[in-house]
mmCIF file of C-alpha atoms and ligand atoms in Angstrom:
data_model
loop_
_atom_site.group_PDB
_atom_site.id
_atom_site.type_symbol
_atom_site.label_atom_id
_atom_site.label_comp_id
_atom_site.label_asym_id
_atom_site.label_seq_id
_atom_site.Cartn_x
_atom_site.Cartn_y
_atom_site.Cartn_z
ATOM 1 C CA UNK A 18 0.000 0.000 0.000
ATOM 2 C CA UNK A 19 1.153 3.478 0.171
ATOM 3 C CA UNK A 20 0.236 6.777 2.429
ATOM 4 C CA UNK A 21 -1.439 9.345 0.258
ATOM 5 C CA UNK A 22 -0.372 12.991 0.312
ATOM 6 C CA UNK A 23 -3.095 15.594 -0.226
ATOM 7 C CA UNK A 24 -2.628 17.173 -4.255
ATOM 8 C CA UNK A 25 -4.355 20.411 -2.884
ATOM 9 C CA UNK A 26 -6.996 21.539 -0.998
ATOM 10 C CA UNK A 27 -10.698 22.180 -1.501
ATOM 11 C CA UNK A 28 -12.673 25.743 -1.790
ATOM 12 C CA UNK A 29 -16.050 25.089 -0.505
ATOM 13 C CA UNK A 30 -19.131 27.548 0.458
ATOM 14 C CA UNK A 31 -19.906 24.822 2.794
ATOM 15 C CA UNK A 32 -18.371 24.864 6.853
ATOM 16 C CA UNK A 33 -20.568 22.426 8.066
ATOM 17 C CA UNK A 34 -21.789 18.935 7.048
ATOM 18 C CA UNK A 35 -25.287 20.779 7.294
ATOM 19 C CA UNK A 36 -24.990 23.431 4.921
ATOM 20 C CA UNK A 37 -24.502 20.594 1.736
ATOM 21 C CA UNK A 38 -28.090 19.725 0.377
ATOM 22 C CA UNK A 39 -28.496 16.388 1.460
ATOM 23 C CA UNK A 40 -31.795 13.685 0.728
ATOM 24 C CA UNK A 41 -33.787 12.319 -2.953
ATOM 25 C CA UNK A 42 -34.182 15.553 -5.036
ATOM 26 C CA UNK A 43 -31.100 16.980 -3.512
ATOM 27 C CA UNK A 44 -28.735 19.173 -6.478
ATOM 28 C CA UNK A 45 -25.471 20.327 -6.099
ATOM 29 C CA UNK A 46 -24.945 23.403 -8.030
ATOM 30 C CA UNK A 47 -22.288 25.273 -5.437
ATOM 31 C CA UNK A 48 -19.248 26.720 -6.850
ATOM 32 C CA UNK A 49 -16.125 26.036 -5.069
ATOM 33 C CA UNK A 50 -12.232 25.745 -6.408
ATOM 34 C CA UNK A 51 -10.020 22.985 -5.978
ATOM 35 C CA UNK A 52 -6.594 24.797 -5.517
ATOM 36 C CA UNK A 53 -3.583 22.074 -6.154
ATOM 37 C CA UNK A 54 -0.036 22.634 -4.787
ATOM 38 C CA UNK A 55 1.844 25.132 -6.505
ATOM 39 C CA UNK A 56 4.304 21.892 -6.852
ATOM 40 C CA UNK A 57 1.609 20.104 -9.029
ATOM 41 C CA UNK A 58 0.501 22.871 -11.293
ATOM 42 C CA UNK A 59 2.573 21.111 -14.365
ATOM 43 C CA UNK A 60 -0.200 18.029 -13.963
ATOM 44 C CA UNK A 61 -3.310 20.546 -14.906
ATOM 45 C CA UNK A 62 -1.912 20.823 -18.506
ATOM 46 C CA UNK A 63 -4.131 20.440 -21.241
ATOM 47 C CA UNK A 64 -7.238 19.929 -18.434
ATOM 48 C CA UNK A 65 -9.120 22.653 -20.165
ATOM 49 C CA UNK A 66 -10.489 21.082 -22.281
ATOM 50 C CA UNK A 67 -12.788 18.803 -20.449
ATOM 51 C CA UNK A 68 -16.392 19.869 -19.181
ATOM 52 C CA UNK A 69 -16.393 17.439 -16.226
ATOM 53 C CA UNK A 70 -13.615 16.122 -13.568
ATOM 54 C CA UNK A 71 -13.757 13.482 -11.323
ATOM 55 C CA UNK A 72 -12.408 14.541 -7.837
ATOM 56 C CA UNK A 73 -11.164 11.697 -5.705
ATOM 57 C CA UNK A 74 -10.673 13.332 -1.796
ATOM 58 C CA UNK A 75 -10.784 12.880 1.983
ATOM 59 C CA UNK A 76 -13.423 12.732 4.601
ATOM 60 C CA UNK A 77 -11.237 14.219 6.573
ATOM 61 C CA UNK A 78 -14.140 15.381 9.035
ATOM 62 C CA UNK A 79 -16.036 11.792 9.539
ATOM 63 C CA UNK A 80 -14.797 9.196 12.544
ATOM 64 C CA UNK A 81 -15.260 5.471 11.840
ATOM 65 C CA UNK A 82 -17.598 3.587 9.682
ATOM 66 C CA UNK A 83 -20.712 1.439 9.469
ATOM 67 C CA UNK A 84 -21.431 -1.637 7.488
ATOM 68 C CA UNK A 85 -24.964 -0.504 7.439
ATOM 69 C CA UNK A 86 -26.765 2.321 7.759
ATOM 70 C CA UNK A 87 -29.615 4.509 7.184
ATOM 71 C CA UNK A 88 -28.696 7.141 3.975
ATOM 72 C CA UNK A 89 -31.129 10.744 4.072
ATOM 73 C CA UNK A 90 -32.113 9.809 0.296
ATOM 74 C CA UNK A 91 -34.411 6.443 2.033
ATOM 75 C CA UNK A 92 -36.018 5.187 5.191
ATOM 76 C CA UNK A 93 -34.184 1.732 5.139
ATOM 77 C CA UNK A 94 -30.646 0.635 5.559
ATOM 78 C CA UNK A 95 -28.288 -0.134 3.428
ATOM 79 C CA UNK A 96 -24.704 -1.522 2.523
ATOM 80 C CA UNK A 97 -22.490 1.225 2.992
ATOM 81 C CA UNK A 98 -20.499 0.025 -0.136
ATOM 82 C CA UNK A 99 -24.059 0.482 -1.598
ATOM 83 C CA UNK A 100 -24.433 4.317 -0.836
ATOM 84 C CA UNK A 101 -22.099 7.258 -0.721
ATOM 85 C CA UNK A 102 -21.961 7.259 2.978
ATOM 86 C CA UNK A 103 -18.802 9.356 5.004
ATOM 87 C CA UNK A 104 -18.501 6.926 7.211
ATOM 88 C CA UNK A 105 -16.607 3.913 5.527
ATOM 89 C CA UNK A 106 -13.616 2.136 5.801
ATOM 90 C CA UNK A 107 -11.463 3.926 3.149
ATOM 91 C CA UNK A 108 -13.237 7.333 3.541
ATOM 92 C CA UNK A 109 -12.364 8.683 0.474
ATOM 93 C CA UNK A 110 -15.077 11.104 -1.374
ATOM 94 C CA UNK A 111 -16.062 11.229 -4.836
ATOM 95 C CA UNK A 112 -17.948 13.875 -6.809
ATOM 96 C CA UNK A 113 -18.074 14.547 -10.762
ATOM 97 C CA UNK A 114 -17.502 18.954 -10.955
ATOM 98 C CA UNK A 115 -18.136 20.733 -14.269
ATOM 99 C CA UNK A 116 -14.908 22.688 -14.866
ATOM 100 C CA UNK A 117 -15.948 26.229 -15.617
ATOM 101 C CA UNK A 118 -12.433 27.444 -15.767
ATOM 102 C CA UNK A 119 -8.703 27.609 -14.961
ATOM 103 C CA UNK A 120 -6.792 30.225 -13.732
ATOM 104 C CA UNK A 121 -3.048 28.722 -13.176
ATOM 105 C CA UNK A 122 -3.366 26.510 -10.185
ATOM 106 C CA UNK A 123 -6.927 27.002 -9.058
ATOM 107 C CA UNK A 124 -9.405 25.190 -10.900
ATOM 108 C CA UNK A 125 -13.322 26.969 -10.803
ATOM 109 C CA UNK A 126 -15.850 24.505 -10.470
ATOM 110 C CA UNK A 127 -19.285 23.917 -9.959
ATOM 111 C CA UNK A 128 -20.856 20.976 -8.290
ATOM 112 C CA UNK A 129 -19.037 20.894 -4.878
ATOM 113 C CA UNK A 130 -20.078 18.829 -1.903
ATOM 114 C CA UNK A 131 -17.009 18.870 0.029
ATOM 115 C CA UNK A 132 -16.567 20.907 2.656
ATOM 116 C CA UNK A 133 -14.193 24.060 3.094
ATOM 117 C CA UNK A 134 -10.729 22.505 3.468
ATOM 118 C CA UNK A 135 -11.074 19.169 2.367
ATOM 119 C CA UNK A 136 -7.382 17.976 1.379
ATOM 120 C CA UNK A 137 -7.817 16.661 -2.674
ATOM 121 C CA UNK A 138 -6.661 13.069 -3.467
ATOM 122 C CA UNK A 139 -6.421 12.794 -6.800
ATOM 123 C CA UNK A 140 -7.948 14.640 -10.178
ATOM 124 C CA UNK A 141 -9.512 13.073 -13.786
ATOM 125 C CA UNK A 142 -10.754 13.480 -16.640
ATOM 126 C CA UNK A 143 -14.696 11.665 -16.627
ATOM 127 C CA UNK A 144 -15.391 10.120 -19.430
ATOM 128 C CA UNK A 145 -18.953 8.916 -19.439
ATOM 129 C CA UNK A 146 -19.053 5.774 -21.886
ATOM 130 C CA UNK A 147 -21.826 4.157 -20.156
ATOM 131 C CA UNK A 148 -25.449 4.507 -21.923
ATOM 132 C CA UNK A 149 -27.987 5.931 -19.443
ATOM 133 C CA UNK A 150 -30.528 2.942 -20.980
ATOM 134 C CA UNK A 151 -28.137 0.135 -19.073
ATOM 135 C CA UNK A 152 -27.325 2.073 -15.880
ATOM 136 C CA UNK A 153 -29.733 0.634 -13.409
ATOM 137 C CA UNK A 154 -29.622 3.196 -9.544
ATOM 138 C CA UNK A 155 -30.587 -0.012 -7.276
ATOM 139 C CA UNK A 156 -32.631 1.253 -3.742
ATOM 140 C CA UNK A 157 -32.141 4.296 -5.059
ATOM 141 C CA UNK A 158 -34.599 4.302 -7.862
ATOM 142 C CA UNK A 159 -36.878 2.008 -5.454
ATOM 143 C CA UNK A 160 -37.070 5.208 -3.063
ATOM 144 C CA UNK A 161 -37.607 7.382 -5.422
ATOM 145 C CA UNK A 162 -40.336 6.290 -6.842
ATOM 146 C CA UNK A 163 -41.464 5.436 -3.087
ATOM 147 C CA UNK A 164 -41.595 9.374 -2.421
ATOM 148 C CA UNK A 165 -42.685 10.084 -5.936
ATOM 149 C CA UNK A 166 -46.047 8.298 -4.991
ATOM 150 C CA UNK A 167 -46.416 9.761 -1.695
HETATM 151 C C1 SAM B 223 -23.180 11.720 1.012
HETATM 152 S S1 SAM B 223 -21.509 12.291 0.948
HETATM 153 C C2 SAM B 223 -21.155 12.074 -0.762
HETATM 154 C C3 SAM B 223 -19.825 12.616 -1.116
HETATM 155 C C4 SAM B 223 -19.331 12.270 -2.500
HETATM 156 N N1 SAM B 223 -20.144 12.871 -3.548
HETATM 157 C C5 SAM B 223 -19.256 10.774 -2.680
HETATM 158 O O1 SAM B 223 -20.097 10.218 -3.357
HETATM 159 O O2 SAM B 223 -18.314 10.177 -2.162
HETATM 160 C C6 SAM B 223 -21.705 14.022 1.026
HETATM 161 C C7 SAM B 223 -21.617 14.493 2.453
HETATM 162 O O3 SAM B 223 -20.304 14.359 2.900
HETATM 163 C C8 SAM B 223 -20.064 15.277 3.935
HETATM 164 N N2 SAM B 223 -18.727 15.842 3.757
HETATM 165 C C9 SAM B 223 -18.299 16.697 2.816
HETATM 166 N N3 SAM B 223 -16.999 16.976 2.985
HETATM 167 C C10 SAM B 223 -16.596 16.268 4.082
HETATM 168 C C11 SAM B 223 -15.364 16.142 4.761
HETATM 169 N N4 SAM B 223 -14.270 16.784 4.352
HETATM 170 N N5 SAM B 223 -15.314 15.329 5.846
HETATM 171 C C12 SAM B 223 -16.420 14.671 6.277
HETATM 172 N N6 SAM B 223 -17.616 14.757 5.677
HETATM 173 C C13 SAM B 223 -17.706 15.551 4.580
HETATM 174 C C14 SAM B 223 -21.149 16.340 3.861
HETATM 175 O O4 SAM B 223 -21.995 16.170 4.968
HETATM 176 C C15 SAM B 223 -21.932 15.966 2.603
HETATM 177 O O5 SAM B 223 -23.319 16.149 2.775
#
């Protein structure tokens, strides 16, 4: 294995685990900036191009995990490698930003759940080859349509 070293740090609006829309229905439209280490800036060449990243960081503000537990998006429990739950063994975030712009070493975004300070893991390119007709959401879709009917 090996001991990861943050790339950079995380922007956010959001202070508090409160302030980030949470439950079914729930958008994330924030604006933040992902600032990498002046050290790293070579690695952002050529990243302008893309619409969307895929940015790999910490829960650095969550303690322990569960197995199961009870997401805000449903009323039953879960797996947590079936939701996107802080609290897991590796806790490692993931959310796909749309990359409004660059300016040197601070990338603009928009999408952000992370909270202010959250130390950046790792940066992508996404590349969506998977047709929306085959991707199938699990309990998700199954509580959806739950609180659709309601
Ligand atoms: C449900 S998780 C999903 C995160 C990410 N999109 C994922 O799928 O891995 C989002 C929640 O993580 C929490 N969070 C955000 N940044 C955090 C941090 N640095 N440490 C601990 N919890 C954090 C916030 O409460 C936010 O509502």
């Amino acid at each position: 294995m090996f001991s990861p070293e943050p790339i950079g740090y995380v922007r956010s609006p959001y202070q508090n685990a409160q302030q980030v829309p949470k439950g079914l229905g729930a958008t994330h439209e924030a604006e933040g900036v992902l600032e990498i280490l002046p050290e790293l800036e070579a690695g952002l060449t050529d990243i302008e191009g893309f619409s969307h990243l895929i940015v790999l960081w910490v829960f650095d503000r969550s303690a322990g995990f569960e197995l199961l537990g009870t997401p805000p998006s449903d009323n039953r429990p879960h797996g947590v490698f079936a939701t996107r739950s802080p609290r897991r063994p590796n806790p490692i975030g993931f959310t796909v930003v749309e990359l409004l712009r660059r300016e040197g070493r601070l990338l603009h975004v928009r999408g952000v759940d992370m909270l202010e300070g959250t130390p950046l893991l790792d940066i992508k390119p996404y590349l969506s080859s998977t047709p929306m007709e085959t991707l199938k959401r699990g309990w998700l879709a199954e509580a959806e349509a739950r609180h659709e009917k309601k």
